[in-house]
Amino acid sequence: MTGDLLPIDQVARLSGVASSALRYYERVGLIEEGPKIRGKRHYPQGVLDRLSMIRTCQNIGFSLTEIASLLDEAEESGGSWQEIAAQRRACIQREIEERQAWLNTLNSTLACGCPQLVKCPQVAGCPLMVMANPGADAGQASKPQAPTSSAGAERRAASESAPSSVEAGLRR
C-alpha cells in the first residue's frame, strides 16, 4: 500500500520543505493531508510537484494565501489564476519602477559631490535638493525624501498591523 506513497521525512528531504512546514501546509489547505501508516504521515509522489510550485511562487513573492488561490484556480481551470499572476506581475513592475527611481536619485546625489547632504553648497543646482522638492525655490530646498510607492507602503502597513497567515498559524 505504501508503494506509491512517500513518508513525510522523505518528502521533506526531497522537497527541501521541513516536516513542520508540510504539516502547516496541510492545515492551511496547500496540500492534502496524507494518510498515516504505522503512525507516520505519508504523501503521494505528486505532492513533490505541488511543493515545487509552492516554493517557486514563494520565491517570486506570492503570499501563502495567494498561492492557495493560484493552485485552487489552476485545478479548477477557471482561468482566474492568470488574473492573480498578472496582478502580481504588475505589483513587481511597480516595485521595479520605484527601485529605479531610488537608484536614479542615489546616482544624482553621488554625482553632485556635496560634502554634506543637508547643507549643500550648491543648493540651487543640487540634484538631490531639486528632486526632494521640485516645486520650491532653489534657495529654500527642504530635506530629501525617499520616493514612495503605494504598493510598498500598503505592504508595509499590512505587515505591521496584522500578523501574516503563516504567523497566525504558527501561534496555534
GROMACS .gro file of N, CA and C in nm:
model
  516
    1MET      N    1   0.081  -0.119   0.000
    1MET     CA    2   0.000   0.000   0.000
    1MET      C    3   0.086   0.126   0.000
    2THR      N    4   0.206   0.118   0.057
    2THR     CA    5   0.291   0.236   0.063
    2THR      C    6   0.379   0.248  -0.060
    3GLY      N    7   0.358   0.166  -0.162
    3GLY     CA    8   0.441   0.169  -0.282
    3GLY      C    9   0.445   0.303  -0.351
    4ASP      N   10   0.330   0.370  -0.366
    4ASP     CA   11   0.332   0.500  -0.431
    4ASP      C   12   0.318   0.615  -0.332
    5LEU      N   13   0.333   0.586  -0.205
    5LEU     CA   14   0.330   0.689  -0.102
    5LEU      C   15   0.470   0.706  -0.044
    6LEU      N   16   0.502   0.830  -0.011
    6LEU     CA   17   0.632   0.860   0.048
    6LEU      C   18   0.612   0.906   0.192
    7PRO      N   19   0.696   0.859   0.285
    7PRO     CA   20   0.685   0.906   0.423
    7PRO      C   21   0.724   1.054   0.432
    8ILE      N   22   0.672   1.120   0.533
    8ILE     CA   23   0.691   1.265   0.548
    8ILE      C   24   0.838   1.304   0.549
    9ASP      N   25   0.923   1.226   0.615
    9ASP     CA   26   1.065   1.263   0.621
    9ASP      C   27   1.131   1.257   0.483
   10GLN      N   28   1.088   1.164   0.400
   10GLN     CA   29   1.142   1.155   0.265
   10GLN      C   30   1.092   1.271   0.179
   11VAL      N   31   0.965   1.306   0.194
   11VAL     CA   32   0.910   1.421   0.120
   11VAL      C   33   0.985   1.548   0.162
   12ALA      N   34   1.010   1.562   0.291
   12ALA     CA   35   1.082   1.679   0.341
   12ALA      C   36   1.222   1.685   0.281
   13ARG      N   37   1.290   1.572   0.280
   13ARG     CA   38   1.426   1.567   0.226
   13ARG      C   39   1.428   1.597   0.076
   14LEU      N   40   1.338   1.535   0.000
   14LEU     CA   41   1.335   1.552  -0.145
   14LEU      C   42   1.290   1.692  -0.188
   15SER      N   43   1.202   1.751  -0.111
   15SER     CA   44   1.146   1.882  -0.150
   15SER      C   45   1.221   2.000  -0.089
   16GLY      N   46   1.297   1.974   0.018
   16GLY     CA   47   1.362   2.083   0.088
   16GLY      C   48   1.268   2.162   0.178
   17VAL      N   49   1.150   2.106   0.204
   17VAL     CA   50   1.050   2.169   0.290
   17VAL      C   51   1.047   2.093   0.422
   18ALA      N   52   1.060   2.162   0.531
   18ALA     CA   53   1.062   2.098   0.663
   18ALA      C   54   0.931   2.023   0.690
   19SER      N   55   0.942   1.916   0.768
   19SER     CA   56   0.823   1.838   0.804
   19SER      C   57   0.718   1.924   0.872
   20SER      N   58   0.762   2.016   0.956
   20SER     CA   59   0.666   2.105   1.024
   20SER      C   60   0.594   2.193   0.923
   21ALA      N   61   0.665   2.237   0.819
   21ALA     CA   62   0.601   2.318   0.714
   21ALA      C   63   0.501   2.234   0.636
   22LEU      N   64   0.533   2.107   0.612
   22LEU     CA   65   0.439   2.018   0.542
   22LEU      C   66   0.309   2.006   0.621
   23ARG      N   67   0.322   1.987   0.753
   23ARG     CA   68   0.202   1.976   0.836
   23ARG      C   69   0.125   2.108   0.836
   24TYR      N   70   0.196   2.221   0.837
   24TYR     CA   71   0.131   2.351   0.830
   24TYR      C   72   0.060   2.368   0.696
   25TYR      N   73   0.125   2.331   0.587
   25TYR     CA   74   0.063   2.340   0.455
   25TYR      C   75  -0.065   2.258   0.450
   26GLU      N   76  -0.067   2.146   0.521
   26GLU     CA   77  -0.191   2.067   0.530
   26GLU      C   78  -0.300   2.148   0.599
   27ARG      N   79  -0.265   2.207   0.714
   27ARG     CA   80  -0.365   2.280   0.792
   27ARG      C   81  -0.425   2.397   0.714
   28VAL      N   82  -0.344   2.464   0.632
   28VAL     CA   83  -0.396   2.580   0.558
   28VAL      C   84  -0.447   2.543   0.420
   29GLY      N   85  -0.443   2.414   0.387
   29GLY     CA   86  -0.503   2.368   0.262
   29GLY      C   87  -0.416   2.375   0.138
   30LEU      N   88  -0.286   2.396   0.153
   30LEU     CA   89  -0.198   2.399   0.037
   30LEU      C   90  -0.172   2.260  -0.019
   31ILE      N   91  -0.167   2.162   0.070
   31ILE     CA   92  -0.154   2.023   0.027
   31ILE      C   93  -0.257   1.940   0.102
   32GLU      N   94  -0.291   1.827   0.043
   32GLU     CA   95  -0.389   1.739   0.109
   32GLU      C   96  -0.321   1.662   0.222
   33GLU      N   97  -0.400   1.638   0.325
   33GLU     CA   98  -0.348   1.563   0.438
   33GLU      C   99  -0.314   1.422   0.394
   34GLY      N  100  -0.195   1.381   0.429
   34GLY     CA  101  -0.152   1.246   0.393
   34GLY      C  102  -0.200   1.144   0.495
   35PRO      N  103  -0.222   1.021   0.450
   35PRO     CA  104  -0.266   0.917   0.544
   35PRO      C  105  -0.152   0.879   0.638
   36LYS      N  106  -0.189   0.832   0.756
   36LYS     CA  107  -0.088   0.784   0.850
   36LYS      C  108  -0.079   0.633   0.837
   37ILE      N  109   0.041   0.588   0.819
   37ILE     CA  110   0.067   0.445   0.810
   37ILE      C  111   0.169   0.413   0.919
   38ARG      N  112   0.129   0.324   1.009
   38ARG     CA  113   0.211   0.290   1.126
   38ARG      C  114   0.255   0.416   1.201
   39GLY      N  115   0.161   0.510   1.214
   39GLY     CA  116   0.185   0.631   1.291
   39GLY      C  117   0.264   0.739   1.218
   40LYS      N  118   0.301   0.714   1.094
   40LYS     CA  119   0.381   0.811   1.019
   40LYS      C  120   0.303   0.861   0.899
   41ARG      N  121   0.300   0.991   0.881
   41ARG     CA  122   0.227   1.053   0.771
   41ARG      C  123   0.297   1.022   0.638
   42HIS      N  124   0.215   0.993   0.536
   42HIS     CA  125   0.266   0.964   0.402
   42HIS      C  126   0.194   1.052   0.300
   43TYR      N  127   0.260   1.074   0.187
   43TYR     CA  128   0.204   1.158   0.080
   43TYR      C  129   0.223   1.088  -0.054
   44PRO      N  130   0.133   1.115  -0.148
   44PRO     CA  131   0.153   1.063  -0.284
   44PRO      C  132   0.273   1.136  -0.347
   45GLN      N  133   0.339   1.073  -0.442
   45GLN     CA  134   0.457   1.132  -0.504
   45GLN      C  135   0.427   1.265  -0.573
   46GLY      N  136   0.304   1.283  -0.619
   46GLY     CA  137   0.265   1.407  -0.684
   46GLY      C  138   0.277   1.530  -0.596
   47VAL      N  139   0.285   1.511  -0.465
   47VAL     CA  140   0.298   1.625  -0.374
   47VAL      C  141   0.430   1.698  -0.398
   48LEU      N  142   0.530   1.627  -0.449
   48LEU     CA  143   0.660   1.690  -0.475
   48LEU      C  144   0.647   1.800  -0.582
   49ASP      N  145   0.567   1.773  -0.686
   49ASP     CA  146   0.544   1.876  -0.788
   49ASP      C  147   0.471   1.996  -0.729
   50ARG      N  148   0.372   1.969  -0.646
   50ARG     CA  149   0.295   2.077  -0.585
   50ARG      C  150   0.385   2.160  -0.492
   51LEU      N  151   0.470   2.094  -0.416
   51LEU     CA  152   0.562   2.166  -0.327
   51LEU      C  153   0.662   2.249  -0.407
   52SER      N  154   0.705   2.197  -0.520
   52SER     CA  155   0.794   2.273  -0.607
   52SER      C  156   0.726   2.400  -0.656
   53MET      N  157   0.600   2.388  -0.694
   53MET     CA  158   0.523   2.504  -0.739
   53MET      C  159   0.506   2.605  -0.625
   54ILE      N  160   0.478   2.555  -0.505
   54ILE     CA  161   0.461   2.643  -0.389
   54ILE      C  162   0.590   2.722  -0.364
   55ARG      N  163   0.704   2.653  -0.367
   55ARG     CA  164   0.832   2.720  -0.343
   55ARG      C  165   0.862   2.823  -0.451
   56THR      N  166   0.833   2.787  -0.576
   56THR     CA  167   0.856   2.881  -0.686
   56THR      C  168   0.772   3.007  -0.666
   57CYS      N  169   0.646   2.988  -0.631
   57CYS     CA  170   0.557   3.102  -0.607
   57CYS      C  171   0.607   3.188  -0.491
   58GLN      N  172   0.655   3.123  -0.385
   58GLN     CA  173   0.708   3.198  -0.271
   58GLN      C  174   0.831   3.279  -0.314
   59ASN      N  175   0.916   3.218  -0.395
   59ASN     CA  176   1.038   3.286  -0.440
   59ASN      C  177   1.010   3.410  -0.523
   60ILE      N  178   0.896   3.414  -0.592
   60ILE     CA  179   0.865   3.533  -0.671
   60ILE      C  180   0.771   3.628  -0.597
   61GLY      N  181   0.749   3.600  -0.469
   61GLY     CA  182   0.682   3.697  -0.384
   61GLY      C  183   0.536   3.675  -0.353
   62PHE      N  184   0.479   3.562  -0.393
   62PHE     CA  185   0.340   3.535  -0.360
   62PHE      C  186   0.329   3.498  -0.212
   63SER      N  187   0.222   3.543  -0.148
   63SER     CA  188   0.193   3.501  -0.011
   63SER      C  189   0.132   3.361  -0.016
   64LEU      N  190   0.126   3.294   0.097
   64LEU     CA  191   0.065   3.160   0.100
   64LEU      C  192  -0.082   3.167   0.063
   65THR      N  193  -0.149   3.274   0.100
   65THR     CA  194  -0.290   3.291   0.063
   65THR      C  195  -0.304   3.301  -0.088
   66GLU      N  196  -0.217   3.380  -0.151
   66GLU     CA  197  -0.219   3.394  -0.297
   66GLU      C  198  -0.186   3.261  -0.365
   67ILE      N  199  -0.091   3.189  -0.307
   67ILE     CA  200  -0.053   3.059  -0.364
   67ILE      C  201  -0.170   2.963  -0.358
   68ALA      N  202  -0.240   2.961  -0.245
   68ALA     CA  203  -0.357   2.873  -0.233
   68ALA      C  204  -0.460   2.907  -0.340
   69SER      N  205  -0.484   3.036  -0.362
   69SER     CA  206  -0.579   3.077  -0.466
   69SER      C  207  -0.532   3.035  -0.603
   70LEU      N  208  -0.404   3.056  -0.631
   70LEU     CA  209  -0.348   3.016  -0.761
   70LEU      C  210  -0.365   2.867  -0.786
   71LEU      N  211  -0.329   2.788  -0.685
   71LEU     CA  212  -0.337   2.643  -0.701
   71LEU      C  213  -0.481   2.595  -0.714
   72ASP      N  214  -0.570   2.652  -0.635
   72ASP     CA  215  -0.712   2.615  -0.645
   72ASP      C  216  -0.766   2.647  -0.783
   73GLU      N  217  -0.736   2.766  -0.832
   73GLU     CA  218  -0.785   2.808  -0.963
   73GLU      C  219  -0.723   2.724  -1.074
   74ALA      N  220  -0.596   2.689  -1.060
   74ALA     CA  221  -0.531   2.607  -1.162
   74ALA      C  222  -0.598   2.470  -1.169
   75GLU      N  223  -0.635   2.415  -1.053
   75GLU     CA  224  -0.700   2.285  -1.051
   75GLU      C  225  -0.840   2.292  -1.111
   76GLU      N  226  -0.909   2.402  -1.086
   76GLU     CA  227  -1.045   2.417  -1.138
   76GLU      C  228  -1.046   2.466  -1.282
   77SER      N  229  -0.930   2.506  -1.333
   77SER     CA  230  -0.916   2.558  -1.470
   77SER      C  231  -1.011   2.672  -1.499
   78GLY      N  232  -1.037   2.754  -1.400
   78GLY     CA  233  -1.125   2.868  -1.419
   78GLY      C  234  -1.057   2.985  -1.486
   79GLY      N  235  -0.926   2.983  -1.493
   79GLY     CA  236  -0.854   3.090  -1.559
   79GLY      C  237  -0.821   3.208  -1.471
   80SER      N  238  -0.885   3.222  -1.355
   80SER     CA  239  -0.857   3.340  -1.274
   80SER      C  240  -0.718   3.333  -1.210
   81TRP      N  241  -0.654   3.217  -1.214
   81TRP     CA  242  -0.515   3.211  -1.165
   81TRP      C  243  -0.428   3.304  -1.247
   82GLN      N  244  -0.462   3.320  -1.375
   82GLN     CA  245  -0.385   3.410  -1.460
   82GLN      C  246  -0.405   3.555  -1.417
   83GLU      N  247  -0.525   3.587  -1.371
   83GLU     CA  248  -0.551   3.722  -1.321
   83GLU      C  249  -0.468   3.749  -1.197
   84ILE      N  250  -0.461   3.652  -1.106
   84ILE     CA  251  -0.381   3.667  -0.985
   84ILE      C  252  -0.234   3.684  -1.021
   85ALA      N  253  -0.186   3.603  -1.115
   85ALA     CA  254  -0.047   3.613  -1.159
   85ALA      C  255  -0.021   3.747  -1.227
   86ALA      N  256  -0.115   3.795  -1.306
   86ALA     CA  257  -0.099   3.924  -1.373
   86ALA      C  258  -0.095   4.038  -1.271
   87GLN      N  259  -0.175   4.028  -1.166
   87GLN     CA  260  -0.173   4.130  -1.060
   87GLN      C  261  -0.038   4.131  -0.991
   88ARG      N  262   0.016   4.012  -0.965
   88ARG     CA  263   0.147   4.003  -0.901
   88ARG      C  264   0.255   4.062  -0.991
   89ARG      N  265   0.245   4.032  -1.121
   89ARG     CA  266   0.341   4.086  -1.217
   89ARG      C  267   0.336   4.239  -1.216
   90ALA      N  268   0.216   4.297  -1.213
   90ALA     CA  269   0.201   4.443  -1.210
   90ALA      C  270   0.262   4.501  -1.082
   91CYS      N  271   0.243   4.432  -0.971
   91CYS     CA  272   0.299   4.476  -0.844
   91CYS      C  273   0.452   4.475  -0.851
   92ILE      N  274   0.508   4.369  -0.907
   92ILE     CA  275   0.653   4.360  -0.921
   92ILE      C  276   0.704   4.471  -1.012
   93GLN      N  277   0.632   4.499  -1.120
   93GLN     CA  278   0.672   4.606  -1.211
   93GLN      C  279   0.674   4.740  -1.140
   94ARG      N  280   0.571   4.767  -1.057
   94ARG     CA  281   0.569   4.893  -0.981
   94ARG      C  282   0.689   4.900  -0.886
   95GLU      N  283   0.721   4.788  -0.822
   95GLU     CA  284   0.836   4.785  -0.731
   95GLU      C  285   0.966   4.811  -0.806
   96ILE      N  286   0.979   4.756  -0.926
   96ILE     CA  287   1.098   4.779  -1.008
   96ILE      C  288   1.110   4.928  -1.042
   97GLU      N  289   0.999   4.989  -1.082
   97GLU     CA  290   1.000   5.131  -1.116
   97GLU      C  291   1.036   5.216  -0.994
   98GLU      N  292   0.983   5.178  -0.878
   98GLU     CA  293   1.015   5.251  -0.755
   98GLU      C  294   1.164   5.239  -0.725
   99ARG      N  295   1.216   5.119  -0.733
   99ARG     CA  296   1.359   5.098  -0.706
   99ARG      C  297   1.446   5.174  -0.807
  100GLN      N  298   1.401   5.180  -0.932
  100GLN     CA  299   1.476   5.254  -1.034
  100GLN      C  300   1.478   5.403  -0.999
  101ALA      N  301   1.366   5.455  -0.949
  101ALA     CA  302   1.362   5.595  -0.907
  101ALA      C  303   1.459   5.618  -0.791
  102TRP      N  304   1.465   5.525  -0.697
  102TRP     CA  305   1.560   5.536  -0.586
  102TRP      C  306   1.703   5.536  -0.639
  103LEU      N  307   1.730   5.446  -0.732
  103LEU     CA  308   1.864   5.436  -0.790
  103LEU      C  309   1.901   5.565  -0.863
  104ASN      N  310   1.808   5.620  -0.939
  104ASN     CA  311   1.833   5.746  -1.009
  104ASN      C  312   1.863   5.858  -0.911
  105THR      N  313   1.786   5.865  -0.802
  105THR     CA  314   1.810   5.968  -0.700
  105THR      C  315   1.947   5.949  -0.637
  106LEU      N  316   1.981   5.827  -0.605
  106LEU     CA  317   2.112   5.799  -0.545
  106LEU      C  318   2.224   5.835  -0.641
  107ASN      N  319   2.211   5.798  -0.767
  107ASN     CA  320   2.314   5.832  -0.866
  107ASN      C  321   2.330   5.983  -0.880
  108SER      N  322   2.220   6.055  -0.883
  108SER     CA  323   2.226   6.202  -0.893
  108SER      C  324   2.291   6.262  -0.769
  109THR      N  325   2.259   6.207  -0.655
  109THR     CA  326   2.317   6.256  -0.530
  109THR      C  327   2.468   6.234  -0.530
  110LEU      N  328   2.510   6.117  -0.571
  110LEU     CA  329   2.654   6.089  -0.575
  110LEU      C  330   2.724   6.178  -0.678
  111ALA      N  331   2.658   6.208  -0.788
  111ALA     CA  332   2.717   6.292  -0.892
  111ALA      C  333   2.731   6.437  -0.846
  112CYS      N  334   2.648   6.480  -0.754
  112CYS     CA  335   2.651   6.618  -0.706
  112CYS      C  336   2.782   6.648  -0.635
  113GLY      N  337   2.832   6.554  -0.560
  113GLY     CA  338   2.957   6.573  -0.488
  113GLY      C  339   2.944   6.658  -0.363
  114CYS      N  340   2.826   6.675  -0.312
  114CYS     CA  341   2.804   6.755  -0.192
  114CYS      C  342   2.880   6.693  -0.074
  115PRO      N  343   2.953   6.777   0.003
  115PRO     CA  344   3.022   6.722   0.119
  115PRO      C  345   2.926   6.684   0.231
  116GLN      N  346   2.811   6.752   0.238
  116GLN     CA  347   2.709   6.723   0.338
  116GLN      C  348   2.574   6.722   0.268
  117LEU      N  349   2.491   6.626   0.303
  117LEU     CA  350   2.359   6.618   0.240
  117LEU      C  351   2.269   6.735   0.277
  118VAL      N  352   2.271   6.774   0.403
  118VAL     CA  353   2.177   6.875   0.450
  118VAL      C  354   2.219   7.016   0.408
  119LYS      N  355   2.348   7.042   0.407
  119LYS     CA  356   2.397   7.177   0.375
  119LYS      C  357   2.480   7.173   0.247
  120CYS      N  358   2.413   7.156   0.137
  120CYS     CA  359   2.480   7.151   0.008
  120CYS      C  360   2.524   7.292  -0.031
  121PRO      N  361   2.653   7.310  -0.066
  121PRO     CA  362   2.699   7.443  -0.105
  121PRO      C  363   2.639   7.489  -0.238
  122GLN      N  364   2.586   7.395  -0.316
  122GLN     CA  365   2.526   7.429  -0.445
  122GLN      C  366   2.375   7.412  -0.439
  123VAL      N  367   2.313   7.460  -0.333
  123VAL     CA  368   2.171   7.435  -0.311
  123VAL      C  369   2.089   7.457  -0.438
  124ALA      N  370   2.117   7.561  -0.511
  124ALA     CA  371   2.037   7.592  -0.630
  124ALA      C  372   2.046   7.482  -0.734
  125GLY      N  373   2.160   7.419  -0.749
  125GLY     CA  374   2.174   7.319  -0.855
  125GLY      C  375   2.189   7.177  -0.806
  126CYS      N  376   2.179   7.155  -0.677
  126CYS     CA  377   2.199   7.020  -0.623
  126CYS      C  378   2.088   6.928  -0.670
  127PRO      N  379   2.122   6.819  -0.740
  127PRO     CA  380   2.018   6.728  -0.790
  127PRO      C  381   1.934   6.668  -0.678
  128LEU      N  382   1.995   6.643  -0.565
  128LEU     CA  383   1.921   6.584  -0.454
  128LEU      C  384   1.815   6.682  -0.404
  129MET      N  385   1.853   6.807  -0.389
  129MET     CA  386   1.759   6.906  -0.339
  129MET      C  387   1.648   6.932  -0.440
  130VAL      N  388   1.683   6.933  -0.568
  130VAL     CA  389   1.582   6.955  -0.672
  130VAL      C  390   1.483   6.840  -0.673
  131MET      N  391   1.533   6.717  -0.662
  131MET     CA  392   1.444   6.600  -0.664
  131MET      C  393   1.359   6.594  -0.538
  132ALA      N  394   1.415   6.635  -0.426
  132ALA     CA  395   1.343   6.627  -0.299
  132ALA      C  396   1.228   6.726  -0.294
  133ASN      N  397   1.244   6.840  -0.361
  133ASN     CA  398   1.143   6.944  -0.352
  133ASN      C  399   1.138   7.019  -0.485
  134PRO      N  400   1.086   6.956  -0.590
  134PRO     CA  401   1.092   7.015  -0.724
  134PRO      C  402   1.017   7.146  -0.739
  135GLY      N  403   0.918   7.176  -0.658
  135GLY     CA  404   0.839   7.298  -0.674
  135GLY      C  405   0.891   7.416  -0.593
  136ALA      N  406   0.988   7.393  -0.506
  136ALA     CA  407   1.036   7.500  -0.418
  136ALA      C  408   1.141   7.585  -0.488
  137ASP      N  409   1.160   7.705  -0.435
  137ASP     CA  410   1.268   7.790  -0.485
  137ASP      C  411   1.400   7.722  -0.453
  138ALA      N  412   1.498   7.745  -0.536
  138ALA     CA  413   1.627   7.679  -0.519
  138ALA      C  414   1.688   7.708  -0.384
  139GLY      N  415   1.669   7.827  -0.332
  139GLY     CA  416   1.728   7.862  -0.204
  139GLY      C  417   1.650   7.809  -0.085
  140GLN      N  418   1.534   7.751  -0.107
  140GLN     CA  419   1.451   7.703   0.003
  140GLN      C  420   1.429   7.553  -0.005
  141ALA      N  421   1.529   7.480  -0.046
  141ALA     CA  422   1.515   7.334  -0.059
  141ALA      C  423   1.495   7.273   0.079
  142SER      N  424   1.412   7.173   0.084
  142SER     CA  425   1.385   7.104   0.210
  142SER      C  426   1.465   6.975   0.216
  143LYS      N  427   1.452   6.906   0.327
  143LYS     CA  428   1.521   6.779   0.342
  143LYS      C  429   1.474   6.680   0.237
  144PRO      N  430   1.565   6.597   0.187
  144PRO     CA  431   1.526   6.499   0.085
  144PRO      C  432   1.435   6.392   0.143
  145GLN      N  433   1.348   6.339   0.059
  145GLN     CA  434   1.260   6.231   0.098
  145GLN      C  435   1.274   6.119  -0.003
  146ALA      N  436   1.269   5.996   0.046
  146ALA     CA  437   1.278   5.882  -0.043
  146ALA      C  438   1.149   5.869  -0.122
  147PRO      N  439   1.161   5.825  -0.249
  147PRO     CA  440   1.039   5.800  -0.326
  147PRO      C  441   0.953   5.696  -0.256
  148THR      N  442   0.824   5.708  -0.271
  148THR     CA  443   0.734   5.610  -0.211
  148THR      C  444   0.646   5.551  -0.317
  149SER      N  445   0.601   5.431  -0.291
  149SER     CA  446   0.503   5.370  -0.382
  149SER      C  447   0.389   5.319  -0.298
  150SER      N  448   0.273   5.322  -0.354
  150SER     CA  449   0.157   5.274  -0.279
  150SER      C  450   0.168   5.125  -0.253
  151ALA      N  451   0.227   5.049  -0.347
  151ALA     CA  452   0.238   4.904  -0.327
  151ALA      C  453   0.327   4.874  -0.207
  152GLY      N  454   0.444   4.941  -0.200
  152GLY     CA  455   0.534   4.917  -0.089
  152GLY      C  456   0.475   4.965   0.042
  153ALA      N  457   0.412   5.082   0.040
  153ALA     CA  458   0.352   5.136   0.161
  153ALA      C  459   0.238   5.048   0.210
  154GLU      N  460   0.155   5.001   0.116
  154GLU     CA  461   0.044   4.914   0.155
  154GLU      C  462   0.097   4.784   0.216
  155ARG      N  463   0.200   4.727   0.155
  155ARG     CA  464   0.254   4.601   0.204
  155ARG      C  465   0.314   4.621   0.343
  156ARG      N  466   0.389   4.732   0.362
  156ARG     CA  467   0.448   4.757   0.493
  156ARG      C  468   0.340   4.780   0.597
  157ALA      N  469   0.239   4.858   0.564
  157ALA     CA  470   0.130   4.885   0.659
  157ALA      C  471   0.058   4.757   0.696
  158ALA      N  472   0.033   4.673   0.598
  158ALA     CA  473  -0.037   4.548   0.625
  158ALA      C  474   0.047   4.457   0.712
  159SER      N  475   0.177   4.450   0.686
  159SER     CA  476   0.262   4.360   0.763
  159SER      C  477   0.282   4.410   0.905
  160GLU      N  478   0.277   4.542   0.924
  160GLU     CA  479   0.295   4.597   1.058
  160GLU      C  480   0.168   4.588   1.141
  161SER      N  481   0.053   4.593   1.077
  161SER     CA  482  -0.072   4.599   1.152
  161SER      C  483  -0.131   4.463   1.185
  162ALA      N  484  -0.102   4.362   1.106
  162ALA     CA  485  -0.162   4.232   1.131
  162ALA      C  486  -0.061   4.122   1.104
  163PRO      N  487  -0.066   4.014   1.183
  163PRO     CA  488   0.026   3.903   1.158
  163PRO      C  489  -0.011   3.835   1.026
  164SER      N  490   0.091   3.783   0.961
  164SER     CA  491   0.065   3.711   0.836
  164SER      C  492  -0.008   3.581   0.868
  165SER      N  493  -0.063   3.519   0.765
  165SER     CA  494  -0.132   3.392   0.786
  165SER      C  495  -0.036   3.287   0.838
  166VAL      N  496   0.089   3.295   0.797
  166VAL     CA  497   0.188   3.200   0.846
  166VAL      C  498   0.210   3.222   0.994
  167GLU      N  499   0.229   3.350   1.035
  167GLU     CA  500   0.250   3.379   1.176
  167GLU      C  501   0.129   3.337   1.259
  168ALA      N  502   0.011   3.365   1.209
  168ALA     CA  503  -0.110   3.328   1.282
  168ALA      C  504  -0.119   3.178   1.299
  169GLY      N  505  -0.085   3.104   1.195
  169GLY     CA  506  -0.091   2.958   1.202
  169GLY      C  507   0.012   2.901   1.296
  170LEU      N  508   0.128   2.964   1.305
  170LEU     CA  509   0.234   2.913   1.391
  170LEU      C  510   0.206   2.939   1.539
  171ARG      N  511   0.115   3.030   1.568
  171ARG     CA  512   0.081   3.059   1.708
  171ARG      C  513  -0.019   2.961   1.765
  172ARG      N  514  -0.079   2.881   1.681
  172ARG     CA  515  -0.183   2.787   1.729
  172ARG      C  516  -0.128   2.684   1.821
   0.00000   0.00000   0.00000
